[in-house]
mmCIF file of C-alpha atoms and ligand atoms in Angstrom:
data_model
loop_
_atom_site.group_PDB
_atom_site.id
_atom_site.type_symbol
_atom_site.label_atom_id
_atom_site.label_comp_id
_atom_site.label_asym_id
_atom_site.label_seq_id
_atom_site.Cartn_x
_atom_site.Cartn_y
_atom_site.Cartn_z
ATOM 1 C CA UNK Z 1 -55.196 -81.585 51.643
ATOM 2 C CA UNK Z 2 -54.226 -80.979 55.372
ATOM 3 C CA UNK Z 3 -50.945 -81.274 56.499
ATOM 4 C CA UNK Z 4 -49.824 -83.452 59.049
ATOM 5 C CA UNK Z 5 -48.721 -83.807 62.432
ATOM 6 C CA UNK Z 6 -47.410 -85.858 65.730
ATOM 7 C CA UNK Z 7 -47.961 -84.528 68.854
ATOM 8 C CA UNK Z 8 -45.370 -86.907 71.047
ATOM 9 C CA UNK Z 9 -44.585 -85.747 75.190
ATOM 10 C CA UNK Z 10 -48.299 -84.504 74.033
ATOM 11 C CA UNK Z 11 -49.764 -83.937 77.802
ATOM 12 C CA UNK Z 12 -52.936 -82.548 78.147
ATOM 13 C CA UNK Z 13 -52.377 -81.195 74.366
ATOM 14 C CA UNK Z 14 -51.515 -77.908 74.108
ATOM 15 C CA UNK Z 15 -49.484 -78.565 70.773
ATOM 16 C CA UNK Z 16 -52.810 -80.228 69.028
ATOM 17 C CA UNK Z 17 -54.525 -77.270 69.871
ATOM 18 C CA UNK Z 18 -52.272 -74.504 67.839
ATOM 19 C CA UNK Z 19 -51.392 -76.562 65.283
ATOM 20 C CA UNK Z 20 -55.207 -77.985 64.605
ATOM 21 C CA UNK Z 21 -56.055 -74.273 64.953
ATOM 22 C CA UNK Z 22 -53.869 -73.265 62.012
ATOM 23 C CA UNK Z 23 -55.302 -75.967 60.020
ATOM 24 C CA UNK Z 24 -53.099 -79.397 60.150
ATOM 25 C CA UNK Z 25 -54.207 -82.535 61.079
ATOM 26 C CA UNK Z 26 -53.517 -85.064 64.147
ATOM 27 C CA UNK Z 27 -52.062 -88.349 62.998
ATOM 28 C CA UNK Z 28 -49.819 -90.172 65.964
ATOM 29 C CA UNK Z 29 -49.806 -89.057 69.487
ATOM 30 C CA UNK Z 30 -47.678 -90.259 72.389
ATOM 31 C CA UNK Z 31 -47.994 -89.552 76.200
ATOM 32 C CA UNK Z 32 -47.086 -91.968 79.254
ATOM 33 C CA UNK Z 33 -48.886 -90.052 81.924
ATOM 34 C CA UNK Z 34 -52.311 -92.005 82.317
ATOM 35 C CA UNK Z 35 -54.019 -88.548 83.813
ATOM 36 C CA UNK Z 36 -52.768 -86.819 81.051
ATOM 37 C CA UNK Z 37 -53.692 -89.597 78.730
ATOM 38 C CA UNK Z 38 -57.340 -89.472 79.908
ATOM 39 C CA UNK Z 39 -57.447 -85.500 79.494
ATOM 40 C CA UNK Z 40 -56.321 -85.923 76.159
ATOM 41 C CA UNK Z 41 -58.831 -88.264 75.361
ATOM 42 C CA UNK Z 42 -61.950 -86.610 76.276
ATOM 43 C CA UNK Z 43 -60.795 -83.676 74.552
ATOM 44 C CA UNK Z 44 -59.278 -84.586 71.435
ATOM 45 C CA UNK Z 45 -61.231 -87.710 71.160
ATOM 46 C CA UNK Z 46 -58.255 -89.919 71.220
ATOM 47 C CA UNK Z 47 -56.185 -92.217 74.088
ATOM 48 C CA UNK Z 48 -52.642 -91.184 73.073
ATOM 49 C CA UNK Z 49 -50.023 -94.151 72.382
ATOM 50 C CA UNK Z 50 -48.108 -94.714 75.504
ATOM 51 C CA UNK Z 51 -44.268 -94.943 76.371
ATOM 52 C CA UNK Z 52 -42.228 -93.531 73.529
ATOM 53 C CA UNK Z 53 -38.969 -96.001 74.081
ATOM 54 C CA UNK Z 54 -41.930 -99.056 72.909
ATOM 55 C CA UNK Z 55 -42.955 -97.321 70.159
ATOM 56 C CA UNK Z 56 -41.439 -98.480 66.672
ATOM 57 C CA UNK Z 57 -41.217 -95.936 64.555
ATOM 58 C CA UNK Z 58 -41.816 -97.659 61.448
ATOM 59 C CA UNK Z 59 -45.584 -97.771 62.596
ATOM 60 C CA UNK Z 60 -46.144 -94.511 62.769
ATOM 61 C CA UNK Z 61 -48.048 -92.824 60.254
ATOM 62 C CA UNK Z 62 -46.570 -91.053 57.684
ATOM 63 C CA UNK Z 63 -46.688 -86.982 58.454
ATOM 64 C CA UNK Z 64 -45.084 -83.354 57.831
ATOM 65 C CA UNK Z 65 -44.241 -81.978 60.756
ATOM 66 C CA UNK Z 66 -43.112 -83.396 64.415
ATOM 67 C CA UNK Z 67 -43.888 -81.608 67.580
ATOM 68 C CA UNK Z 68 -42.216 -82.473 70.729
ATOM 69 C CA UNK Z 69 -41.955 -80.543 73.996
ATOM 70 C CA UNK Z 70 -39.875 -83.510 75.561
ATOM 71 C CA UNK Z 71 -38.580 -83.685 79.063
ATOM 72 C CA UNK Z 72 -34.562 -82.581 79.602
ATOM 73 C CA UNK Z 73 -32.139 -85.190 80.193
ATOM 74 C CA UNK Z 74 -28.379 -84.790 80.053
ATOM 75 C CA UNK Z 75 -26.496 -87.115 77.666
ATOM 76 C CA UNK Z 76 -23.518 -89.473 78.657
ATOM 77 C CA UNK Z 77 -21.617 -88.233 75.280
ATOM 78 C CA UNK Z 78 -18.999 -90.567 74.289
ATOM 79 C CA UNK Z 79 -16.923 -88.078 72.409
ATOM 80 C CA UNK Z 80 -17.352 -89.767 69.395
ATOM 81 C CA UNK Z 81 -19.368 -87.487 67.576
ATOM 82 C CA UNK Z 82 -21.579 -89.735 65.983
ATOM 83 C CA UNK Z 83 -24.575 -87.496 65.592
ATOM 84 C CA UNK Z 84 -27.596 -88.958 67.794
ATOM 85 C CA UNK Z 85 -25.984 -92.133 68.463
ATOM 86 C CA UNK Z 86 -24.558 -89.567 70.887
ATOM 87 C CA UNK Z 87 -27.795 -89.020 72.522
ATOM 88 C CA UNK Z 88 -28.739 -92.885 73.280
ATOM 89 C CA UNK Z 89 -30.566 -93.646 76.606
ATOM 90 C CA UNK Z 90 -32.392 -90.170 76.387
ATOM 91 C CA UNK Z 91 -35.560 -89.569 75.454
ATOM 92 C CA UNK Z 92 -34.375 -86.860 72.983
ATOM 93 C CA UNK Z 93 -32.782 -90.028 70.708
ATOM 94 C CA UNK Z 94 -36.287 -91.592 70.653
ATOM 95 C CA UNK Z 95 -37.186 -88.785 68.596
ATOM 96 C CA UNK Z 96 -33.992 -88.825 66.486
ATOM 97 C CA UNK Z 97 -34.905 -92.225 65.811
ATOM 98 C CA UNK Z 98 -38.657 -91.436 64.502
ATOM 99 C CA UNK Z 99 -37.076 -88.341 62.447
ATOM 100 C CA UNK Z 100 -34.528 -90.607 60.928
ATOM 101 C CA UNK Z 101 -37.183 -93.051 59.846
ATOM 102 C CA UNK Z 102 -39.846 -90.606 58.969
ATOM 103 C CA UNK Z 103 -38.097 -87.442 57.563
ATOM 104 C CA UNK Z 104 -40.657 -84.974 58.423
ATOM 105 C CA UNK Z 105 -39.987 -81.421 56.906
ATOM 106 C CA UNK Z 106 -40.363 -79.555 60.119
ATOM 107 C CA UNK Z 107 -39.209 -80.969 63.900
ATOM 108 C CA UNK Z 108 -40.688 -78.093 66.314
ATOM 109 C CA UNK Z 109 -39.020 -78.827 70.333
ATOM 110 C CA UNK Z 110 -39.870 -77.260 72.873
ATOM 111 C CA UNK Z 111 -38.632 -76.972 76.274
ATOM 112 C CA UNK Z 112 -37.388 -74.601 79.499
ATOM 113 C CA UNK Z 113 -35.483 -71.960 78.501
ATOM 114 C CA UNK Z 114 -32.375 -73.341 80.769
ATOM 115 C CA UNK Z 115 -32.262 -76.402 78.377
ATOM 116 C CA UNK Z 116 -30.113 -73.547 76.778
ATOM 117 C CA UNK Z 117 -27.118 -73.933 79.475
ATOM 118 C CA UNK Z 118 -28.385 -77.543 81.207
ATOM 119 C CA UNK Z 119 -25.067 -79.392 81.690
ATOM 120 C CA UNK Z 120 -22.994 -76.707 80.421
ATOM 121 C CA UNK Z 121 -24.653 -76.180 77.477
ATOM 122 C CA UNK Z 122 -23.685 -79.734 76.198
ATOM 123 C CA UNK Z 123 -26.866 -81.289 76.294
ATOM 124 C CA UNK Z 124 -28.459 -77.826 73.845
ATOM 125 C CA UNK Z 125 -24.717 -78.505 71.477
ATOM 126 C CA UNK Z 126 -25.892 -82.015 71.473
ATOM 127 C CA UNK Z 127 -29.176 -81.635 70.208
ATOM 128 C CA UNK Z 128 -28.257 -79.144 67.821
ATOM 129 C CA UNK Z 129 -25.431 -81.170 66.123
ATOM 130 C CA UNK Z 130 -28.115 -84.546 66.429
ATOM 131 C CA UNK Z 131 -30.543 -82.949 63.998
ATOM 132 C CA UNK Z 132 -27.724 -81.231 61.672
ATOM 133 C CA UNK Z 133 -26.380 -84.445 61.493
ATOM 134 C CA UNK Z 134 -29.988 -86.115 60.456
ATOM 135 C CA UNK Z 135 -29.896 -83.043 57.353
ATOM 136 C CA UNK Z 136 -31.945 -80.600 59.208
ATOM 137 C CA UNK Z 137 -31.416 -76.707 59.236
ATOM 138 C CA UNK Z 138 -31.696 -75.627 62.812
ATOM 139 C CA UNK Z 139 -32.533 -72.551 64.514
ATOM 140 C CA UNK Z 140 -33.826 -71.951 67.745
ATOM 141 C CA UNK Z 141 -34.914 -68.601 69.676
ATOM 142 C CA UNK Z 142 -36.304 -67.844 73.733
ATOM 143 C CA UNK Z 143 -39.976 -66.811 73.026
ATOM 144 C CA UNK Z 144 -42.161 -65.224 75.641
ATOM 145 C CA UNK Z 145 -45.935 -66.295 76.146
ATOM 146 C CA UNK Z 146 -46.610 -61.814 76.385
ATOM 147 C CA UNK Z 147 -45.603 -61.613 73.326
ATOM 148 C CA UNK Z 148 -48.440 -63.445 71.542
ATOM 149 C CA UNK Z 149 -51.705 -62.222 73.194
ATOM 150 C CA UNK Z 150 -51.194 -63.805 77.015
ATOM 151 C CA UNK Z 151 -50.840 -61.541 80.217
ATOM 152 C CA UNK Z 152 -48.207 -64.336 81.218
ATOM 153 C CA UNK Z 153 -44.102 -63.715 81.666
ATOM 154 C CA UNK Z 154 -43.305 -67.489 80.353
ATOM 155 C CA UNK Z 155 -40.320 -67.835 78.271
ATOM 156 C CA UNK Z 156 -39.665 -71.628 76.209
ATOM 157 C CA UNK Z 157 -36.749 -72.191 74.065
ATOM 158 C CA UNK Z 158 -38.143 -73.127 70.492
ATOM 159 C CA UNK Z 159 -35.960 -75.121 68.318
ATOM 160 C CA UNK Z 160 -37.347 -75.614 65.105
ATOM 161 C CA UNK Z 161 -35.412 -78.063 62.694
ATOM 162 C CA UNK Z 162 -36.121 -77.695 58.485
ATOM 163 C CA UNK Z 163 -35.581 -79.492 55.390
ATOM 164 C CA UNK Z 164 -36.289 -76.421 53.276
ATOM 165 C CA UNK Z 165 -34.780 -73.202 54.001
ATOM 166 C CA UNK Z 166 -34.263 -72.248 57.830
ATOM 167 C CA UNK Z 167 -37.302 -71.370 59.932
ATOM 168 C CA UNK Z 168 -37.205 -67.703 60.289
ATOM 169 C CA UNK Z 169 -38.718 -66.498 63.954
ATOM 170 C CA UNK Z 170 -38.577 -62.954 63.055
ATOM 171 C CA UNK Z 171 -41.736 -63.274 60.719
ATOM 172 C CA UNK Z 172 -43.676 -65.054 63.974
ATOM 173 C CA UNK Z 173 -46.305 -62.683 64.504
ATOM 174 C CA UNK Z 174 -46.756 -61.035 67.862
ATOM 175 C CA UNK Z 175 -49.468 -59.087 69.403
ATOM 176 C CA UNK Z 176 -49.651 -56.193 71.131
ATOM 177 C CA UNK Z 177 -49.201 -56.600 75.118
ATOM 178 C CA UNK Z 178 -52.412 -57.295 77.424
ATOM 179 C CA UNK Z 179 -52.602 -57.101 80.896
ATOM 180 C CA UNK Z 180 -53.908 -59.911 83.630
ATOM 181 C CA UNK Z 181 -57.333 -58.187 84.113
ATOM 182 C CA UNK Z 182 -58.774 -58.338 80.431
ATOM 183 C CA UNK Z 183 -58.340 -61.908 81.640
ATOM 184 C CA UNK Z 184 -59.951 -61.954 85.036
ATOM 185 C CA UNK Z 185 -63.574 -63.372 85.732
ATOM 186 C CA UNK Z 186 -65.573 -60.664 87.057
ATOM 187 C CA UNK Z 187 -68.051 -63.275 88.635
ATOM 188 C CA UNK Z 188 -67.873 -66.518 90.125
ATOM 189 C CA UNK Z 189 -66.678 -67.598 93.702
ATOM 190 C CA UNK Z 190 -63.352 -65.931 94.749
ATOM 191 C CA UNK Z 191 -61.025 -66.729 97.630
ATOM 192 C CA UNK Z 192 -59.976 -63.501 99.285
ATOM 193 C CA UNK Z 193 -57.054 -62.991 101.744
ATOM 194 C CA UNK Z 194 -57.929 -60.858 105.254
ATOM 195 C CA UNK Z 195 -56.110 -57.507 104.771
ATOM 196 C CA UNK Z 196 -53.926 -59.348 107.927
ATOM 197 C CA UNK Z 197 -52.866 -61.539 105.468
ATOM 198 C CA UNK Z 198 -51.098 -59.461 103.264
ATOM 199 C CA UNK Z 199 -48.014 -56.751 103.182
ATOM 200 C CA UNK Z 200 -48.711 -54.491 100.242
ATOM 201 C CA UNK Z 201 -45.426 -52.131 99.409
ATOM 202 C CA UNK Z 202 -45.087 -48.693 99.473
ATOM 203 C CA UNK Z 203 -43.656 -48.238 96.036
ATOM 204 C CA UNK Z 204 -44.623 -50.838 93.544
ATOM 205 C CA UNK Z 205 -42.855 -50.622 89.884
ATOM 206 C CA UNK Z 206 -43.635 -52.676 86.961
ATOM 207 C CA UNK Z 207 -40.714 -54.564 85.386
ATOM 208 C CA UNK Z 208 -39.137 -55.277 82.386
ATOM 209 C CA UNK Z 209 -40.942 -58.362 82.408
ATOM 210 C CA UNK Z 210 -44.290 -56.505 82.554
ATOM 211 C CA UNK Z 211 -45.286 -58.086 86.150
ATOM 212 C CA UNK Z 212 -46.110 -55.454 88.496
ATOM 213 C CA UNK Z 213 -44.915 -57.047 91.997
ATOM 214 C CA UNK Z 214 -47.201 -55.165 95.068
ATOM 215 C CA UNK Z 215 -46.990 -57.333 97.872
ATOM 216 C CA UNK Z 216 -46.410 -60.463 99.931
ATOM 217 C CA UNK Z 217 -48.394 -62.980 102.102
ATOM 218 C CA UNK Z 218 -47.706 -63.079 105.411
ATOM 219 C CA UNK Z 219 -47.236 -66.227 105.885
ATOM 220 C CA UNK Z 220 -44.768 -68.466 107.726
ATOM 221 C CA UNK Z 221 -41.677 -67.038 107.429
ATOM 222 C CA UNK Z 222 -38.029 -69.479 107.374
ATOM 223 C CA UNK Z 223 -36.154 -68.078 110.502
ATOM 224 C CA UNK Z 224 -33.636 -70.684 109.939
ATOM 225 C CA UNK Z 225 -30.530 -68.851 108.598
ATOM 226 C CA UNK Z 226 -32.344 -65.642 108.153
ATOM 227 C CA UNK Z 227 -30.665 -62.338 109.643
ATOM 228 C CA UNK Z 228 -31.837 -60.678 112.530
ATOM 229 C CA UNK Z 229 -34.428 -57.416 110.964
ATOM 230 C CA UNK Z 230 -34.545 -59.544 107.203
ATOM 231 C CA UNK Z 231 -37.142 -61.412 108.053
ATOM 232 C CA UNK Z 232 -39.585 -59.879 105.633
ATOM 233 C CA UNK Z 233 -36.866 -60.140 102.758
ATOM 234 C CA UNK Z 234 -37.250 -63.923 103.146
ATOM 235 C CA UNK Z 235 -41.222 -63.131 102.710
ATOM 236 C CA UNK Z 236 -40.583 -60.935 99.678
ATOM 237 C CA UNK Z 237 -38.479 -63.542 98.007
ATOM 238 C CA UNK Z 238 -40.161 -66.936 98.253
ATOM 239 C CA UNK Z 239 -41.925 -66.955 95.047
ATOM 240 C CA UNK Z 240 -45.184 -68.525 96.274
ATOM 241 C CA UNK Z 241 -45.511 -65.648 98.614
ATOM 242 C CA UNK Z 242 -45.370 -62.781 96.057
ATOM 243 C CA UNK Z 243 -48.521 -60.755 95.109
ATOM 244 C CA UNK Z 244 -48.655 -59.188 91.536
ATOM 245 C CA UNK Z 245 -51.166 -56.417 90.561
ATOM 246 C CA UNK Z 246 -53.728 -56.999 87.300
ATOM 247 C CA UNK Z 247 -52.457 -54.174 85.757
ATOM 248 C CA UNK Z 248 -49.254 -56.473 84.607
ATOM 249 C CA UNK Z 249 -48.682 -59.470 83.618
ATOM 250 C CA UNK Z 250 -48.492 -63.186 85.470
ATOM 251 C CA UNK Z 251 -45.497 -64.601 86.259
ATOM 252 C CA UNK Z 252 -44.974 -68.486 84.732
ATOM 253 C CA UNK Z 253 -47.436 -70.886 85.548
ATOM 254 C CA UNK Z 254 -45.273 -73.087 87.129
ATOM 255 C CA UNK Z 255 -45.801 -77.209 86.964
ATOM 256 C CA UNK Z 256 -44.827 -77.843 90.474
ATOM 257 C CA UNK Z 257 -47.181 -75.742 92.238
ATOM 258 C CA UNK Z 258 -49.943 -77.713 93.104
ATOM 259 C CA UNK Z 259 -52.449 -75.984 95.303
ATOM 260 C CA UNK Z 260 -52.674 -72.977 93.102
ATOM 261 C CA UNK Z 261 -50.980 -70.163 95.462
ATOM 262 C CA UNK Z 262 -51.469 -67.500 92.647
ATOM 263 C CA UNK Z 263 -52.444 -64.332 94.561
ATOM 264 C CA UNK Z 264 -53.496 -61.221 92.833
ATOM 265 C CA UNK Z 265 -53.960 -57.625 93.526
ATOM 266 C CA UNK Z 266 -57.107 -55.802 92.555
ATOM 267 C CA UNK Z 267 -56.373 -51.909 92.864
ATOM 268 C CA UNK Z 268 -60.199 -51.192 91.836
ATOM 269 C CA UNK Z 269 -61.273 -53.472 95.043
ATOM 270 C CA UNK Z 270 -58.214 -52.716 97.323
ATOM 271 C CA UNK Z 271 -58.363 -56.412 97.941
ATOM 272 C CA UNK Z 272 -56.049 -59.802 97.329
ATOM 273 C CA UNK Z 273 -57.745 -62.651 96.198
ATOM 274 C CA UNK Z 274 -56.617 -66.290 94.048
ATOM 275 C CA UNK Z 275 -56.203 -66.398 90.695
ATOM 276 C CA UNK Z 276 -58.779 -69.256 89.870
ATOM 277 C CA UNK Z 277 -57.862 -72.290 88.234
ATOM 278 C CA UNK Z 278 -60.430 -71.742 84.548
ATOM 279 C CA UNK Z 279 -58.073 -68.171 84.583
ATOM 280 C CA UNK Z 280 -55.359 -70.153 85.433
ATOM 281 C CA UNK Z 281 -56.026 -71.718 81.706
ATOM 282 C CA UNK Z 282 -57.016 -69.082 80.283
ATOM 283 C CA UNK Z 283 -53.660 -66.931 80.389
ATOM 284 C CA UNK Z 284 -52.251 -70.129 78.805
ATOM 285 C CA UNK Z 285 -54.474 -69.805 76.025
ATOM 286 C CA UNK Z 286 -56.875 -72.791 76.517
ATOM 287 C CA UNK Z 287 -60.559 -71.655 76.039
ATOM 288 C CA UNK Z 288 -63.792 -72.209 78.195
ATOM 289 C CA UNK Z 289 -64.828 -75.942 76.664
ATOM 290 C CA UNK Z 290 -61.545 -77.112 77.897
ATOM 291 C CA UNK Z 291 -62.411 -80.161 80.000
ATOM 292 C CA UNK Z 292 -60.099 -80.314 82.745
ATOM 293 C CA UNK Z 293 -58.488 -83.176 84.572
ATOM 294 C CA UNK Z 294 -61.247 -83.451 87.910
ATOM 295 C CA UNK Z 295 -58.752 -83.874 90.598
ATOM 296 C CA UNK Z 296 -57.131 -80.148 91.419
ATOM 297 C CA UNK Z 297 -53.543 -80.437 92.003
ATOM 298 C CA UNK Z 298 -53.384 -82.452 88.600
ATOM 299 C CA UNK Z 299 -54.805 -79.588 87.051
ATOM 300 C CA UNK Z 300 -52.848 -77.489 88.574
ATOM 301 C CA UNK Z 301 -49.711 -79.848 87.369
ATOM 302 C CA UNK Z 302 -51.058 -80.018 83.674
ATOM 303 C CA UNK Z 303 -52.032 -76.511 82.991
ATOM 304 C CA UNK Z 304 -48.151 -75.818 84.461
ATOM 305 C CA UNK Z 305 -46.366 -78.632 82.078
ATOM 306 C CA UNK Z 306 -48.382 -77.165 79.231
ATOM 307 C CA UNK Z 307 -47.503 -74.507 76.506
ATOM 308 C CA UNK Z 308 -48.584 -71.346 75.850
ATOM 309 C CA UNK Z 309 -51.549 -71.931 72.787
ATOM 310 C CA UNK Z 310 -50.876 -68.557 71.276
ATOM 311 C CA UNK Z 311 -47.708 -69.431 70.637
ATOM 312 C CA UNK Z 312 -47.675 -72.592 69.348
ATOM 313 C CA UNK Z 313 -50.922 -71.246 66.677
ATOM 314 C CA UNK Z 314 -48.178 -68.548 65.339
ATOM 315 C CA UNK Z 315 -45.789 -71.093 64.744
ATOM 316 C CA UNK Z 316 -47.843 -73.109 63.019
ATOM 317 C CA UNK Z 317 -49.199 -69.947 61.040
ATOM 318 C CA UNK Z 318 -45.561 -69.001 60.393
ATOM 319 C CA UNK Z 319 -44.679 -72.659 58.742
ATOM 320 C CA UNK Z 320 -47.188 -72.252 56.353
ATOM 321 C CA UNK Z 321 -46.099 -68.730 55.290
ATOM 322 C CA UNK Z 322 -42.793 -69.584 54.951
ATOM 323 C CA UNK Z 323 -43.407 -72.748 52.651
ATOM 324 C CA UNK Z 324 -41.923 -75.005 54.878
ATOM 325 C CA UNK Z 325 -43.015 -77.877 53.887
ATOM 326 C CA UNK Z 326 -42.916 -80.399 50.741
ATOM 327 C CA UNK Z 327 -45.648 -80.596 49.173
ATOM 328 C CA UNK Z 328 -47.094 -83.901 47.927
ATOM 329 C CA UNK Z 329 -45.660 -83.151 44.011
ATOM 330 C CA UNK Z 330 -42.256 -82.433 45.822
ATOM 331 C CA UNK Z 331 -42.627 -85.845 47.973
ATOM 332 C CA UNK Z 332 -43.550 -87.533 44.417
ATOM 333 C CA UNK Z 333 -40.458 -86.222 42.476
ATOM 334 C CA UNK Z 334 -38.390 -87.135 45.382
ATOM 335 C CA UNK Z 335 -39.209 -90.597 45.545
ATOM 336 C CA UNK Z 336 -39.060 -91.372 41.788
ATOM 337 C CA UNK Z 337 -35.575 -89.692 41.853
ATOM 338 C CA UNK Z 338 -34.871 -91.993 44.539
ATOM 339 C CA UNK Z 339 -35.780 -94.739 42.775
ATOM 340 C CA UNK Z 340 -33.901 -94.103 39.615
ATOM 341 C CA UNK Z 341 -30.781 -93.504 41.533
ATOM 342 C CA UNK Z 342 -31.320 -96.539 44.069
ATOM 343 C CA UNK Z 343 -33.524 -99.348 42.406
ATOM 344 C CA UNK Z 344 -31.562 -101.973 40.129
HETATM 345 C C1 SAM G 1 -43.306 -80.908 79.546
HETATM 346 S S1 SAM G 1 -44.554 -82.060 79.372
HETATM 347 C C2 SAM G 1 -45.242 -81.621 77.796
HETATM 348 C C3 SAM G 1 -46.656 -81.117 77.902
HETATM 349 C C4 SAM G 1 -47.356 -80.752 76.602
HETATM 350 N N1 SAM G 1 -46.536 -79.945 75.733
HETATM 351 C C5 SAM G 1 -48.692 -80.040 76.879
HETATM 352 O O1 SAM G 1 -49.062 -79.098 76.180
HETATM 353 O O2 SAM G 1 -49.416 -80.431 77.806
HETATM 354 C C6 SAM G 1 -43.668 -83.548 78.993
HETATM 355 C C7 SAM G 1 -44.570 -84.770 78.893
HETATM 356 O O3 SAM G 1 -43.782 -85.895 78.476
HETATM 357 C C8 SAM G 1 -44.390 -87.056 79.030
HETATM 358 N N2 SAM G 1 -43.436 -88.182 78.968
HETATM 359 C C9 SAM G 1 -42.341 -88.374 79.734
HETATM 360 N N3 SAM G 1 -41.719 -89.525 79.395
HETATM 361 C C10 SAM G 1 -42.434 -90.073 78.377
HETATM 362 C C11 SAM G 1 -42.283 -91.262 77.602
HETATM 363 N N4 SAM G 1 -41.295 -92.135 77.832
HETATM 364 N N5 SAM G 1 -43.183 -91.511 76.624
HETATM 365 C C12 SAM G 1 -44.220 -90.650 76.392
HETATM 366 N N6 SAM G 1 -44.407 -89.503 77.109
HETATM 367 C C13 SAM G 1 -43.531 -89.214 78.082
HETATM 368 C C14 SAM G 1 -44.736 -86.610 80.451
HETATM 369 O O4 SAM G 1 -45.728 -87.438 81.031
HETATM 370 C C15 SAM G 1 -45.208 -85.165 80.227
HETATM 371 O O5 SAM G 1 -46.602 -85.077 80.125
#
């Protein structure tokens, strides 16, 4: 017997991915984003439900485990500590609702690591308290896409929410660190910059992070507000501008960047060229058969909304290990205990 899943907020379905990878099985799926919708469907065979506030949770399927990397809203808390009636209007007590209904063993969230302080840390207190008050053991941890296999800095809070024991994140299992050109076609069509392009630094140093930072475009600069002789500094420091070297790691994919202004260094060439868009997928894990969305800034937008694979596979892995989840025999004692106690 599989266990299963929902994949709701599912996108282009990163999520599905891991967890079908590790074995579990697809039941419900929820996404309002028609593009998304239709890059879900010719991949995972399957038009995802729609609008999660017109979804009744009642008809969902019946399944083990919830995934959810759901956008960040702040709540209007009424200071009556009432749980997740707390979190009404917000997208975040849609999914209370379908917990509360459902009972799932495991709720896995996902979301930008700054969910951690967003609205001074009320909206993470909020969500915590929500699923403590719906019986769920919660623990939550900042977990970095270069951890698990992917030449990519991109950190995602993880909250993962338990009926069994608590979810332990120090049995995840990592892998050792790669680097951005095990990644890298070595054929194809490439755009490269004109060496007048480009500023390359005298003395580059890779950081903590594991990006190596070499260089900067030249382009436009913002003179407005900029000090006489900083000019460059205003170069350095607009992200889109910056120019890593292969031998680190990628900075985060982000979803707003549109035209794909990734720009890497090749020591081997001495030359700057863009990162393409199938490597822009691969250092998020997705594979080759991958059928992307065929208009480019919504690929761009997708891949960038997405998760890290990788990750998401070692959680699922790490669920399993750590018996996580009620088995059918449990489910059966429960309910007859349940009706002992409760039927007249
Ligand atoms: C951060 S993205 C999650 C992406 C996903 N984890 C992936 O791997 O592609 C959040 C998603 O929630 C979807 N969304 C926002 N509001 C929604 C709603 N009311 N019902 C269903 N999906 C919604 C957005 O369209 C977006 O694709």
């Amino acid at each position: 017997m599989k266990y299963k899943f929902i994949d709701l907020f599912a996108g282009i379905g990163g999520f599905r991915k891991g967890f079908e990878d590790a074995g579990f099985e697809c039941v419900f799926t929820s996404e309002i984003n028609e593009k998304c919708q239709e890059v879900y469907s010719t991949n995972f065979g399957e038009k995802p439900y729609g609008d999660i506030t017109q979804i009744n949770p009642k008809e969902i399927p019946d399944f083990d485990i919830l995934l959810a990397g759901f956008p960040c809203q702040p709540f209007s808390i009424s200071g009556k500590k009432k749980g997740f009636e707390d979190t009404r209007g917000t997208l975040f007590f849609d999914i209370c609702q379908i917990i509360d209904e459902k009972q799932p063993s495991v709720v896995v969230l996902e979301n930008v690591k700054h969910l951690i302080h967003h609205d001074k840390k009320r909206t993470f207190t909020t969500i915590l308290k929500a699923l403590n008050n719906l019986g769920y053991n919660v623990t939550h941890k900042i977990l970095n896409a270069k951890d698990f296999g992917l030449p990519q800095n991109r950190e995602r809070i993880f909250i993962i929410a338990t009926k069994n024991h608590y979810f332990n994140f120090s049995k995840l299992k990592t892998k050792k660190k790669v680097i951005l050109k095990d990644f890298l076609d070595t054929e194809g069509e490439f755009e490269f910059l004109e060496k007048s392009e480009y500023t390359l630094i005298n003395t580059p140093r890779k950081q903590a992070s594991g990006l190596l930072f070499v260089g900067y475009r030249n382009k436009n600069i913002w003179k407005k507000g900029v000090r006489e002789n900083t000019e460059h500094l205003s170069r350095v420091h607009r992200q889109p501008n910056r120019i890593y070297s292969i031998d680190g790691t990628h900075p985060t994919i982000p979803s707003q960047e549109t035209a794909g202004r990734f720009f890497i260094y090749i020591p081997e060439l001495g030359a700057v060229r863009k990162l393409t868009i199938n490597e822009c997928y691969r250092i998020m894990g997705f594979d080759s058969n991958f059928i992307k969305h065929p208009n480019t800034g919504e690929r761009y937008k997708q891949i960038g909304n997405s998760v890290a694979i990788p990750v998401i596979r070692a959680i699922a892995e790490s669920i399993k290990e750590q018996n996580l989840l009620i088995n059918e025999s449990q489910r059966q004692i429960e309910g007859d205990l349940h009706s002992l106690f409760f039927s007249s």
